[in-house]
PDB file of C-alpha atoms in Angstrom:
ATOM      1  CA  MET T   1      -6.920 -20.895  37.136  1.00  0.00           C
ATOM      2  CA  LEU T   2      -9.321 -22.288  34.546  1.00  0.00           C
ATOM      3  CA  LEU T   3     -11.468 -19.170  34.819  1.00  0.00           C
ATOM      4  CA  LEU T   4      -8.426 -16.968  34.271  1.00  0.00           C
ATOM      5  CA  LEU T   5      -7.410 -19.019  31.223  1.00  0.00           C
ATOM      6  CA  LEU T   6     -10.892 -18.760  29.737  1.00  0.00           C
ATOM      7  CA  LEU T   7     -10.896 -15.018  30.390  1.00  0.00           C
ATOM      8  CA  GLN T   8      -7.580 -14.587  28.588  1.00  0.00           C
ATOM      9  CA  ILE T   9      -8.803 -16.662  25.656  1.00  0.00           C
ATOM     10  CA  SER T  10     -11.968 -14.599  25.370  1.00  0.00           C
ATOM     11  CA  LEU T  11      -9.981 -11.380  25.588  1.00  0.00           C
ATOM     12  CA  SER T  12      -7.637 -12.521  22.845  1.00  0.00           C
ATOM     13  CA  CYS T  13     -10.632 -12.469  20.514  1.00  0.00           C
ATOM     14  CA  LEU T  14     -11.286  -8.826  21.400  1.00  0.00           C
ATOM     15  CA  TRP T  15      -7.811  -7.374  20.876  1.00  0.00           C
ATOM     16  CA  LEU T  16      -8.023  -4.284  18.702  1.00  0.00           C
ATOM     17  CA  GLY T  17      -4.668  -4.462  16.990  1.00  0.00           C
ATOM     18  CA  HIS T  18      -1.894  -6.830  16.153  1.00  0.00           C
ATOM     19  CA  GLY T  19       1.817  -6.018  15.860  1.00  0.00           C
ATOM     20  CA  GLU T  20       3.970  -9.066  15.491  1.00  0.00           C
ATOM     21  CA  VAL T  21       7.677  -8.992  16.337  1.00  0.00           C
ATOM     22  CA  VAL T  22       9.379 -11.124  13.678  1.00  0.00           C
ATOM     23  CA  THR T  23      12.860 -12.282  12.700  1.00  0.00           C
ATOM     24  CA  SER T  24      12.838 -10.577   9.286  1.00  0.00           C
ATOM     25  CA  PHE T  25      10.562  -8.550   7.047  1.00  0.00           C
ATOM     26  CA  GLU T  26      11.432 -10.685   4.013  1.00  0.00           C
ATOM     27  CA  SER T  27       9.894 -13.783   5.582  1.00  0.00           C
ATOM     28  CA  SER T  28       6.881 -12.173   7.275  1.00  0.00           C
ATOM     29  CA  CYS T  29       5.627  -8.943   5.639  1.00  0.00           C
ATOM     30  CA  PRO T  30       7.686  -8.225   2.495  1.00  0.00           C
ATOM     31  CA  GLN T  31       4.741  -6.685   0.627  1.00  0.00           C
ATOM     32  CA  PHE T  32       5.473  -3.202   1.987  1.00  0.00           C
ATOM     33  CA  PHE T  33       8.832  -3.009   0.185  1.00  0.00           C
ATOM     34  CA  PHE T  34       9.509  -2.512  -3.522  1.00  0.00           C
ATOM     35  CA  ARG T  35      10.538  -5.882  -4.981  1.00  0.00           C
ATOM     36  CA  GLU T  36      10.141  -7.210  -1.416  1.00  0.00           C
ATOM     37  CA  THR T  37      13.508  -5.674  -0.534  1.00  0.00           C
ATOM     38  CA  PRO T  38      13.794  -3.778   2.800  1.00  0.00           C
ATOM     39  CA  PRO T  39      16.502  -1.164   3.427  1.00  0.00           C
ATOM     40  CA  ASN T  40      19.936  -2.675   3.992  1.00  0.00           C
ATOM     41  CA  GLU T  41      21.642  -3.175   7.342  1.00  0.00           C
ATOM     42  CA  ALA T  42      23.327   0.252   7.343  1.00  0.00           C
ATOM     43  CA  LEU T  43      20.398   1.704   9.312  1.00  0.00           C
ATOM     44  CA  GLU T  44      20.028  -1.072  11.875  1.00  0.00           C
ATOM     45  CA  PRO T  45      20.517  -0.066  15.530  1.00  0.00           C
ATOM     46  CA  GLU T  46      22.377  -2.151  18.103  1.00  0.00           C
ATOM     47  CA  ASN T  47      19.153  -3.430  19.649  1.00  0.00           C
ATOM     48  CA  PRO T  48      16.600  -3.741  16.821  1.00  0.00           C
ATOM     49  CA  ALA T  49      13.107  -5.190  16.634  1.00  0.00           C
ATOM     50  CA  TRP T  50      11.346  -5.998  13.365  1.00  0.00           C
ATOM     51  CA  ILE T  51       7.600  -5.406  13.703  1.00  0.00           C
ATOM     52  CA  CYS T  52       4.931  -6.369  11.174  1.00  0.00           C
ATOM     53  CA  GLN T  53       2.138  -4.027  12.221  1.00  0.00           C
ATOM     54  CA  ARG T  54      -1.130  -5.942  12.009  1.00  0.00           C
ATOM     55  CA  TYR T  55      -4.706  -4.977  12.802  1.00  0.00           C
ATOM     56  CA  LYS T  56      -7.749  -7.275  12.693  1.00  0.00           C
ATOM     57  CA  ASN T  57      -5.622 -10.093  11.273  1.00  0.00           C
ATOM     58  CA  GLN T  58      -4.200  -7.997   8.433  1.00  0.00           C
ATOM     59  CA  TYR T  59      -0.748  -6.447   8.096  1.00  0.00           C
ATOM     60  CA  TYR T  60      -0.767  -2.720   7.335  1.00  0.00           C
ATOM     61  CA  PHE T  61       2.911  -1.680   7.506  1.00  0.00           C
ATOM     62  CA  ALA T  62       6.340  -2.639   8.808  1.00  0.00           C
ATOM     63  CA  THR T  63       8.501  -0.899  11.419  1.00  0.00           C
ATOM     64  CA  LEU T  64      12.140  -1.343  12.356  1.00  0.00           C
ATOM     65  CA  TYR T  65      12.260  -0.303  16.014  1.00  0.00           C
ATOM     66  CA  ASP T  66      15.211   0.831  18.129  1.00  0.00           C
ATOM     67  CA  ARG T  67      14.594  -0.763  21.529  1.00  0.00           C
ATOM     68  CA  SER T  68      17.347   1.206  23.268  1.00  0.00           C
ATOM     69  CA  ARG T  69      16.379   4.686  22.029  1.00  0.00           C
ATOM     70  CA  ARG T  70      12.658   3.809  22.101  1.00  0.00           C
ATOM     71  CA  ILE T  71      11.938   5.241  18.653  1.00  0.00           C
ATOM     72  CA  PRO T  72      11.333   3.693  15.226  1.00  0.00           C
ATOM     73  CA  VAL T  73      14.245   3.662  12.788  1.00  0.00           C
ATOM     74  CA  TYR T  74      11.810   3.609   9.888  1.00  0.00           C
ATOM     75  CA  SER T  75       8.307   2.558   8.901  1.00  0.00           C
ATOM     76  CA  ALA T  76       7.480   1.160   5.453  1.00  0.00           C
ATOM     77  CA  TYR T  77       4.035   1.182   3.878  1.00  0.00           C
ATOM     78  CA  LEU T  78       1.999   1.501   0.691  1.00  0.00           C
ATOM     79  CA  TYR T  79       0.665   4.974  -0.027  1.00  0.00           C
ATOM     80  CA  GLN T  80      -3.124   4.581  -0.275  1.00  0.00           C
ATOM     81  CA  PRO T  81      -4.747   7.826   0.944  1.00  0.00           C
ATOM     82  CA  GLY T  82      -8.471   8.120   1.493  1.00  0.00           C
ATOM     83  CA  SER T  83     -11.054  10.114   3.392  1.00  0.00           C
ATOM     84  CA  GLY T  84     -11.798   9.349   7.016  1.00  0.00           C
ATOM     85  CA  THR T  85     -11.473  10.532  10.592  1.00  0.00           C
ATOM     86  CA  ARG T  86      -8.242  10.629  12.561  1.00  0.00           C
ATOM     87  CA  PRO T  87      -8.057   7.973  15.331  1.00  0.00           C
ATOM     88  CA  ASN T  88      -7.267   8.993  18.899  1.00  0.00           C
ATOM     89  CA  THR T  89      -6.379   5.668  20.540  1.00  0.00           C
ATOM     90  CA  TRP T  90      -2.680   5.092  21.232  1.00  0.00           C
ATOM     91  CA  LEU T  91      -1.287   1.555  21.376  1.00  0.00           C
ATOM     92  CA  VAL T  92       1.848  -0.201  22.646  1.00  0.00           C
ATOM     93  CA  GLU T  93       3.571  -3.450  21.644  1.00  0.00           C
ATOM     94  CA  PRO T  94       3.495  -6.336  24.181  1.00  0.00           C
ATOM     95  CA  GLN T  95       5.891  -8.528  22.202  1.00  0.00           C
ATOM     96  CA  LEU T  96       8.676  -6.003  22.718  1.00  0.00           C
ATOM     97  CA  MET T  97       8.620  -7.099  26.374  1.00  0.00           C
ATOM     98  CA  ASP T  98       8.686 -10.807  25.583  1.00  0.00           C
ATOM     99  CA  LEU T  99       7.698 -12.958  22.612  1.00  0.00           C
ATOM    100  CA  SER T 100       5.514 -15.050  24.934  1.00  0.00           C
ATOM    101  CA  TYR T 101       3.041 -12.163  25.123  1.00  0.00           C
ATOM    102  CA  PRO T 102       0.239 -11.952  22.532  1.00  0.00           C
ATOM    103  CA  LYS T 103       1.084 -10.803  18.992  1.00  0.00           C
ATOM    104  CA  THR T 104      -0.886  -7.673  19.610  1.00  0.00           C
ATOM    105  CA  MET T 105      -0.489  -3.949  19.972  1.00  0.00           C
ATOM    106  CA  GLU T 106      -2.949  -2.729  22.550  1.00  0.00           C
ATOM    107  CA  ARG T 107      -3.893   0.065  24.913  1.00  0.00           C
ATOM    108  CA  GLU T 108      -1.709   0.305  27.976  1.00  0.00           C
ATOM    109  CA  TRP T 109      -4.676   0.110  30.347  1.00  0.00           C
ATOM    110  CA  THR T 110      -5.830  -3.155  28.769  1.00  0.00           C
ATOM    111  CA  LEU T 111      -2.467  -4.763  29.523  1.00  0.00           C
ATOM    112  CA  LEU T 112      -2.528  -3.404  33.062  1.00  0.00           C
ATOM    113  CA  LYS T 113      -6.061  -4.597  33.736  1.00  0.00           C
ATOM    114  CA  TYR T 114      -6.238  -7.984  32.050  1.00  0.00           C
ATOM    115  CA  TYR T 115      -2.658  -9.250  31.739  1.00  0.00           C
ATOM    116  CA  ASN T 116      -1.281  -8.120  35.089  1.00  0.00           C
ATOM    117  CA  ILE T 117       1.502  -6.178  33.359  1.00  0.00           C
ATOM    118  CA  THR T 118       2.804  -3.018  35.046  1.00  0.00           C
ATOM    119  CA  SER T 119       3.560   0.307  33.373  1.00  0.00           C
ATOM    120  CA  GLU T 120       7.173  -0.150  34.464  1.00  0.00           C
ATOM    121  CA  GLU T 121       7.398  -3.457  32.593  1.00  0.00           C
ATOM    122  CA  ILE T 122       6.021  -1.888  29.427  1.00  0.00           C
ATOM    123  CA  SER T 123       8.290   1.146  29.673  1.00  0.00           C
ATOM    124  CA  LYS T 124      11.485  -0.931  29.849  1.00  0.00           C
ATOM    125  CA  SER T 125      11.092  -2.025  26.220  1.00  0.00           C
ATOM    126  CA  GLN T 126       9.408   0.932  24.534  1.00  0.00           C
ATOM    127  CA  ALA T 127       7.961   4.411  24.804  1.00  0.00           C
ATOM    128  CA  ILE T 128       4.672   4.831  26.665  1.00  0.00           C
ATOM    129  CA  LEU T 129       2.155   7.665  26.702  1.00  0.00           C
ATOM    130  CA  GLN T 130       3.649   9.151  29.867  1.00  0.00           C
ATOM    131  CA  ASP T 131       6.885   9.800  27.964  1.00  0.00           C
ATOM    132  CA  TYR T 132       5.061  12.211  25.664  1.00  0.00           C
ATOM    133  CA  LYS T 133       3.269  14.183  28.383  1.00  0.00           C
ATOM    134  CA  ASN T 134       4.055  17.860  29.031  1.00  0.00           C
ATOM    135  CA  LEU T 135       6.291  18.319  25.986  1.00  0.00           C
ATOM    136  CA  THR T 136       7.476  21.803  25.061  1.00  0.00           C
ATOM    137  CA  GLY T 137       7.913  22.537  21.353  1.00  0.00           C
ATOM    138  CA  LEU T 138       7.549  18.849  20.458  1.00  0.00           C
ATOM    139  CA  ASN T 139       4.686  16.494  19.798  1.00  0.00           C
ATOM    140  CA  ARG T 140       4.003  12.901  18.774  1.00  0.00           C
ATOM    141  CA  GLY T 141       5.120  12.740  15.161  1.00  0.00           C
ATOM    142  CA  HIS T 142       3.979   9.813  13.035  1.00  0.00           C
ATOM    143  CA  LEU T 143       6.493   8.288  10.664  1.00  0.00           C
ATOM    144  CA  ASN T 144       3.737   6.428   8.822  1.00  0.00           C
ATOM    145  CA  PRO T 145       0.910   9.006   8.858  1.00  0.00           C
ATOM    146  CA  SER T 146      -2.712   7.952   9.280  1.00  0.00           C
ATOM    147  CA  GLY T 147      -3.717  10.224   6.392  1.00  0.00           C
ATOM    148  CA  HIS T 148      -1.822   8.030   3.923  1.00  0.00           C
ATOM    149  CA  HIS T 149      -4.298   5.186   4.493  1.00  0.00           C
ATOM    150  CA  SER T 150      -7.731   4.552   3.084  1.00  0.00           C
ATOM    151  CA  ASP T 151      -9.887   3.182   5.913  1.00  0.00           C
ATOM    152  CA  SER T 152     -10.363   3.267   9.669  1.00  0.00           C
ATOM    153  CA  SER T 153      -8.528   0.005  10.350  1.00  0.00           C
ATOM    154  CA  SER T 154      -5.361   1.019   8.501  1.00  0.00           C
ATOM    155  CA  ARG T 155      -5.440   4.468  10.082  1.00  0.00           C
ATOM    156  CA  THR T 156      -5.832   3.040  13.586  1.00  0.00           C
ATOM    157  CA  ALA T 157      -2.867   0.732  13.014  1.00  0.00           C
ATOM    158  CA  THR T 158      -0.589   3.783  12.602  1.00  0.00           C
ATOM    159  CA  PHE T 159      -1.382   4.938  16.148  1.00  0.00           C
ATOM    160  CA  SER T 160       1.192   2.662  17.716  1.00  0.00           C
ATOM    161  CA  LEU T 161       3.850   4.358  19.831  1.00  0.00           C
ATOM    162  CA  THR T 162       6.349   2.209  17.925  1.00  0.00           C
ATOM    163  CA  ASN T 163       5.539   4.439  14.908  1.00  0.00           C
ATOM    164  CA  ILE T 164       6.061   7.737  16.775  1.00  0.00           C
ATOM    165  CA  VAL T 165       9.016  10.061  17.403  1.00  0.00           C
ATOM    166  CA  PRO T 166       9.354  13.359  19.297  1.00  0.00           C
ATOM    167  CA  GLN T 167       8.991  15.810  16.414  1.00  0.00           C
ATOM    168  CA  ASN T 168       9.288  19.577  16.338  1.00  0.00           C
ATOM    169  CA  GLU T 169       5.688  20.763  16.554  1.00  0.00           C
ATOM    170  CA  LYS T 170       6.117  23.535  13.971  1.00  0.00           C
ATOM    171  CA  LEU T 171       7.700  21.111  11.506  1.00  0.00           C
ATOM    172  CA  ASN T 172       5.076  18.429  12.171  1.00  0.00           C
ATOM    173  CA  GLY T 173       2.195  20.835  11.623  1.00  0.00           C
ATOM    174  CA  GLY T 174       3.909  22.912   8.957  1.00  0.00           C
ATOM    175  CA  ALA T 175       6.394  21.963   6.240  1.00  0.00           C
ATOM    176  CA  TRP T 176       6.300  18.228   7.014  1.00  0.00           C
ATOM    177  CA  ASN T 177       2.516  18.202   6.934  1.00  0.00           C
ATOM    178  CA  ASN T 178       2.601  20.053   3.611  1.00  0.00           C
ATOM    179  CA  TYR T 179       4.849  17.353   2.198  1.00  0.00           C
ATOM    180  CA  GLU T 180       2.637  14.536   3.483  1.00  0.00           C
ATOM    181  CA  GLN T 181      -0.632  16.070   2.324  1.00  0.00           C
ATOM    182  CA  GLN T 182       0.240  18.140  -0.751  1.00  0.00           C
ATOM    183  CA  THR T 183       3.568  17.169  -2.282  1.00  0.00           C
ATOM    184  CA  MET T 184       2.772  13.455  -2.075  1.00  0.00           C
ATOM    185  CA  ILE T 185      -0.473  13.944  -3.994  1.00  0.00           C
ATOM    186  CA  LYS T 186       1.367  15.733  -6.794  1.00  0.00           C
ATOM    187  CA  ARG T 187       4.315  13.364  -6.880  1.00  0.00           C
ATOM    188  CA  THR T 188       2.183  10.217  -6.998  1.00  0.00           C
ATOM    189  CA  GLU T 189       0.190  11.258 -10.061  1.00  0.00           C
ATOM    190  CA  GLY T 190       0.304   8.388 -12.558  1.00  0.00           C
ATOM    191  CA  CYS T 191       1.557   5.879  -9.975  1.00  0.00           C
ATOM    192  CA  ASN T 192      -0.082   2.471  -9.769  1.00  0.00           C
ATOM    193  CA  THR T 193       1.746   1.523  -6.559  1.00  0.00           C
ATOM    194  CA  THR T 194       3.835   3.786  -4.327  1.00  0.00           C
ATOM    195  CA  TYR T 195       6.156   2.241  -1.734  1.00  0.00           C
ATOM    196  CA  VAL T 196       7.207   4.562   1.091  1.00  0.00           C
ATOM    197  CA  VAL T 197       9.995   4.260   3.659  1.00  0.00           C
ATOM    198  CA  VAL T 198      10.046   7.089   6.221  1.00  0.00           C
ATOM    199  CA  GLY T 199      12.523   7.295   9.068  1.00  0.00           C
ATOM    200  CA  ALA T 200      14.295   9.218  11.793  1.00  0.00           C
ATOM    201  CA  VAL T 201      18.011   9.751  12.410  1.00  0.00           C
ATOM    202  CA  PRO T 202      18.825   9.493  16.142  1.00  0.00           C
ATOM    203  CA  GLY T 203      20.004  12.693  17.792  1.00  0.00           C
ATOM    204  CA  ASN T 204      21.955  13.640  20.914  1.00  0.00           C
ATOM    205  CA  ASN T 205      18.963  14.792  22.964  1.00  0.00           C
ATOM    206  CA  TYR T 206      16.265  12.882  24.822  1.00  0.00           C
ATOM    207  CA  ILE T 207      12.870  13.455  26.388  1.00  0.00           C
ATOM    208  CA  ALA T 208      11.260  11.763  29.398  1.00  0.00           C
ATOM    209  CA  ASN T 209      14.384  11.896  31.591  1.00  0.00           C
ATOM    210  CA  GLY T 210      16.595  10.324  28.953  1.00  0.00           C
ATOM    211  CA  ARG T 211      14.220   7.558  27.975  1.00  0.00           C
ATOM    212  CA  VAL T 212      13.168   8.531  24.432  1.00  0.00           C
ATOM    213  CA  ASN T 213      15.543   9.865  21.799  1.00  0.00           C
ATOM    214  CA  LYS T 214      14.726  13.072  19.961  1.00  0.00           C
ATOM    215  CA  PRO T 215      15.742  12.507  16.308  1.00  0.00           C
ATOM    216  CA  SER T 216      18.075  14.991  14.677  1.00  0.00           C
ATOM    217  CA  TYR T 217      16.471  14.499  11.248  1.00  0.00           C
ATOM    218  CA  ILE T 218      13.210  13.160   9.827  1.00  0.00           C
ATOM    219  CA  TRP T 219      13.278  11.760   6.296  1.00  0.00           C
ATOM    220  CA  SER T 220      10.999  10.097   3.787  1.00  0.00           C
ATOM    221  CA  SER T 221      11.530   8.269   0.495  1.00  0.00           C
ATOM    222  CA  ALA T 222       9.176   6.886  -2.132  1.00  0.00           C
ATOM    223  CA  CYS T 223       9.438   4.502  -5.072  1.00  0.00           C
ATOM    224  CA  CYS T 224       6.535   4.727  -7.503  1.00  0.00           C
ATOM    225  CA  VAL T 225       5.656   2.004  -9.991  1.00  0.00           C
ATOM    226  CA  VAL T 226       4.036   3.625 -13.033  1.00  0.00           C
ATOM    227  CA  ASP T 227       3.915   0.414 -15.061  1.00  0.00           C
ATOM    228  CA  ASN T 228       6.070  -2.647 -15.701  1.00  0.00           C
ATOM    229  CA  ASN T 229       8.723  -0.595 -17.454  1.00  0.00           C
ATOM    230  CA  HIS T 230       8.611   2.774 -15.695  1.00  0.00           C
ATOM    231  CA  ARG T 231       9.343   3.847 -12.135  1.00  0.00           C
ATOM    232  CA  LYS T 232      10.105   7.147 -10.436  1.00  0.00           C
ATOM    233  CA  ALA T 233      11.405   8.062  -7.007  1.00  0.00           C
ATOM    234  CA  TRP T 234      11.876  11.036  -4.717  1.00  0.00           C
ATOM    235  CA  ALA T 235      12.863  11.837  -1.147  1.00  0.00           C
ATOM    236  CA  VAL T 236      12.883  14.566   1.496  1.00  0.00           C
ATOM    237  CA  ILE T 237      14.762  15.315   4.689  1.00  0.00           C
ATOM    238  CA  ALA T 238      14.197  17.843   7.467  1.00  0.00           C
ATOM    239  CA  GLU T 239      16.177  18.917  10.497  1.00  0.00           C
ATOM    240  CA  ASN T 240      14.055  18.271  13.563  1.00  0.00           C
ATOM    241  CA  ASP T 241      14.465  21.782  14.935  1.00  0.00           C
ATOM    242  CA  LYS T 242      13.487  23.720  11.787  1.00  0.00           C
ATOM    243  CA  ASN T 243      10.248  24.117   9.855  1.00  0.00           C
ATOM    244  CA  GLU T 244      11.878  23.308   6.514  1.00  0.00           C
ATOM    245  CA  VAL T 245      11.766  20.276   4.204  1.00  0.00           C
ATOM    246  CA  GLU T 246      14.409  19.690   1.512  1.00  0.00           C
ATOM    247  CA  LEU T 247      13.368  17.791  -1.619  1.00  0.00           C
ATOM    248  CA  LEU T 248      16.015  15.328  -2.843  1.00  0.00           C
ATOM    249  CA  THR T 249      16.495  12.501  -5.281  1.00  0.00           C
ATOM    250  CA  LEU T 250      16.504   9.026  -3.764  1.00  0.00           C
ATOM    251  CA  GLY T 251      20.232   8.763  -4.437  1.00  0.00           C
ATOM    252  CA  GLU T 252      20.908  12.066  -2.693  1.00  0.00           C
ATOM    253  CA  LEU T 253      18.998  10.994   0.401  1.00  0.00           C
ATOM    254  CA  GLU T 254      20.888   7.703   0.558  1.00  0.00           C
ATOM    255  CA  GLU T 255      24.182   9.620   0.396  1.00  0.00           C
ATOM    256  CA  VAL T 256      23.075  12.017   3.148  1.00  0.00           C
ATOM    257  CA  LEU T 257      21.990   9.135   5.384  1.00  0.00           C
ATOM    258  CA  THR T 258      25.259   7.330   4.710  1.00  0.00           C
ATOM    259  CA  GLN T 259      27.114  10.392   6.017  1.00  0.00           C
ATOM    260  CA  LEU T 260      24.805  10.889   9.001  1.00  0.00           C
ATOM    261  CA  TYR T 261      24.988   7.275  10.140  1.00  0.00           C
ATOM    262  CA  GLY T 262      28.678   6.883   9.322  1.00  0.00           C
ATOM    263  CA  ARG T 263      28.415   3.206   8.477  1.00  0.00           C
ATOM    264  CA  ASP T 264      28.080   1.329   5.203  1.00  0.00           C
ATOM    265  CA  GLN T 265      26.437   2.803   2.120  1.00  0.00           C
ATOM    266  CA  VAL T 266      22.693   3.157   2.770  1.00  0.00           C
ATOM    267  CA  SER T 267      20.274   1.529   0.333  1.00  0.00           C
ATOM    268  CA  LEU T 268      16.560   2.167   0.910  1.00  0.00           C
ATOM    269  CA  PHE T 269      15.059   0.337  -2.087  1.00  0.00           C
ATOM    270  CA  ASP T 270      15.858  -2.373  -4.599  1.00  0.00           C
ATOM    271  CA  SER T 271      18.287  -1.206  -7.283  1.00  0.00           C
ATOM    272  CA  ASP T 272      15.507  -1.035  -9.908  1.00  0.00           C
ATOM    273  CA  CYS T 273      14.140   2.049  -8.185  1.00  0.00           C
ATOM    274  CA  PRO T 274      15.813   5.084  -9.873  1.00  0.00           C
ATOM    275  CA  ARG T 275      18.324   7.059  -7.831  1.00  0.00           C
ATOM    276  CA  GLU T 276      18.413  10.173 -10.029  1.00  0.00           C
TER     277      GLU T 276
END
């Protein structure tokens, strides 16, 4: 027993990533939201999890996760693009199973080998790699893309399956990629800090035998701080079965999401971020 305890302690020092399930973003990782104000409750699913995505003892973004549909509702981050290679290691979130597990996101095989956790246990609370095998016309679409981050640690942190949705492969590699890599560069000219909230509207279809929801829409919004007195904002939305992205104002996106969710008025940013 002592040997096992020492082994677990030593392994805890080697964990690659950290993703802490918290009670609120405001109290744990508010820095990823303009004026430390997350989107309002109009987007919250019935079974939510608030995750502060951390890697090597540093938070890199925040994700509101839908435990039942096994997809993120949205991910929020600071836009800080830089050169670097794309990671290829996919991670899962142990704390979605139980808060007694380590505050870490880690490879599935590491949990299986060292923590005596089964794939079935992991899959009850979240998507796993098997869910994304043998897809037709879909692939693993990042909400928070690795290319919007400046170093290897921040890029690796985005490769959590809690930040992934089944996305139309033509959209993911086409119009959506153009927005992420080209439009964002143009739109963020003159910005000192750009806050991004990117999300997915649940759809009526599922993959992996009904386990993982296929979103009906993918959307993204940004609030740019030019200086203390000037801010600008923009947004986009795309149907998840078409290779088209529609550019909107922030206010227009909030109205569209309000209609799609059919709940209260959606607010994605603090009121000081312009809606027009």
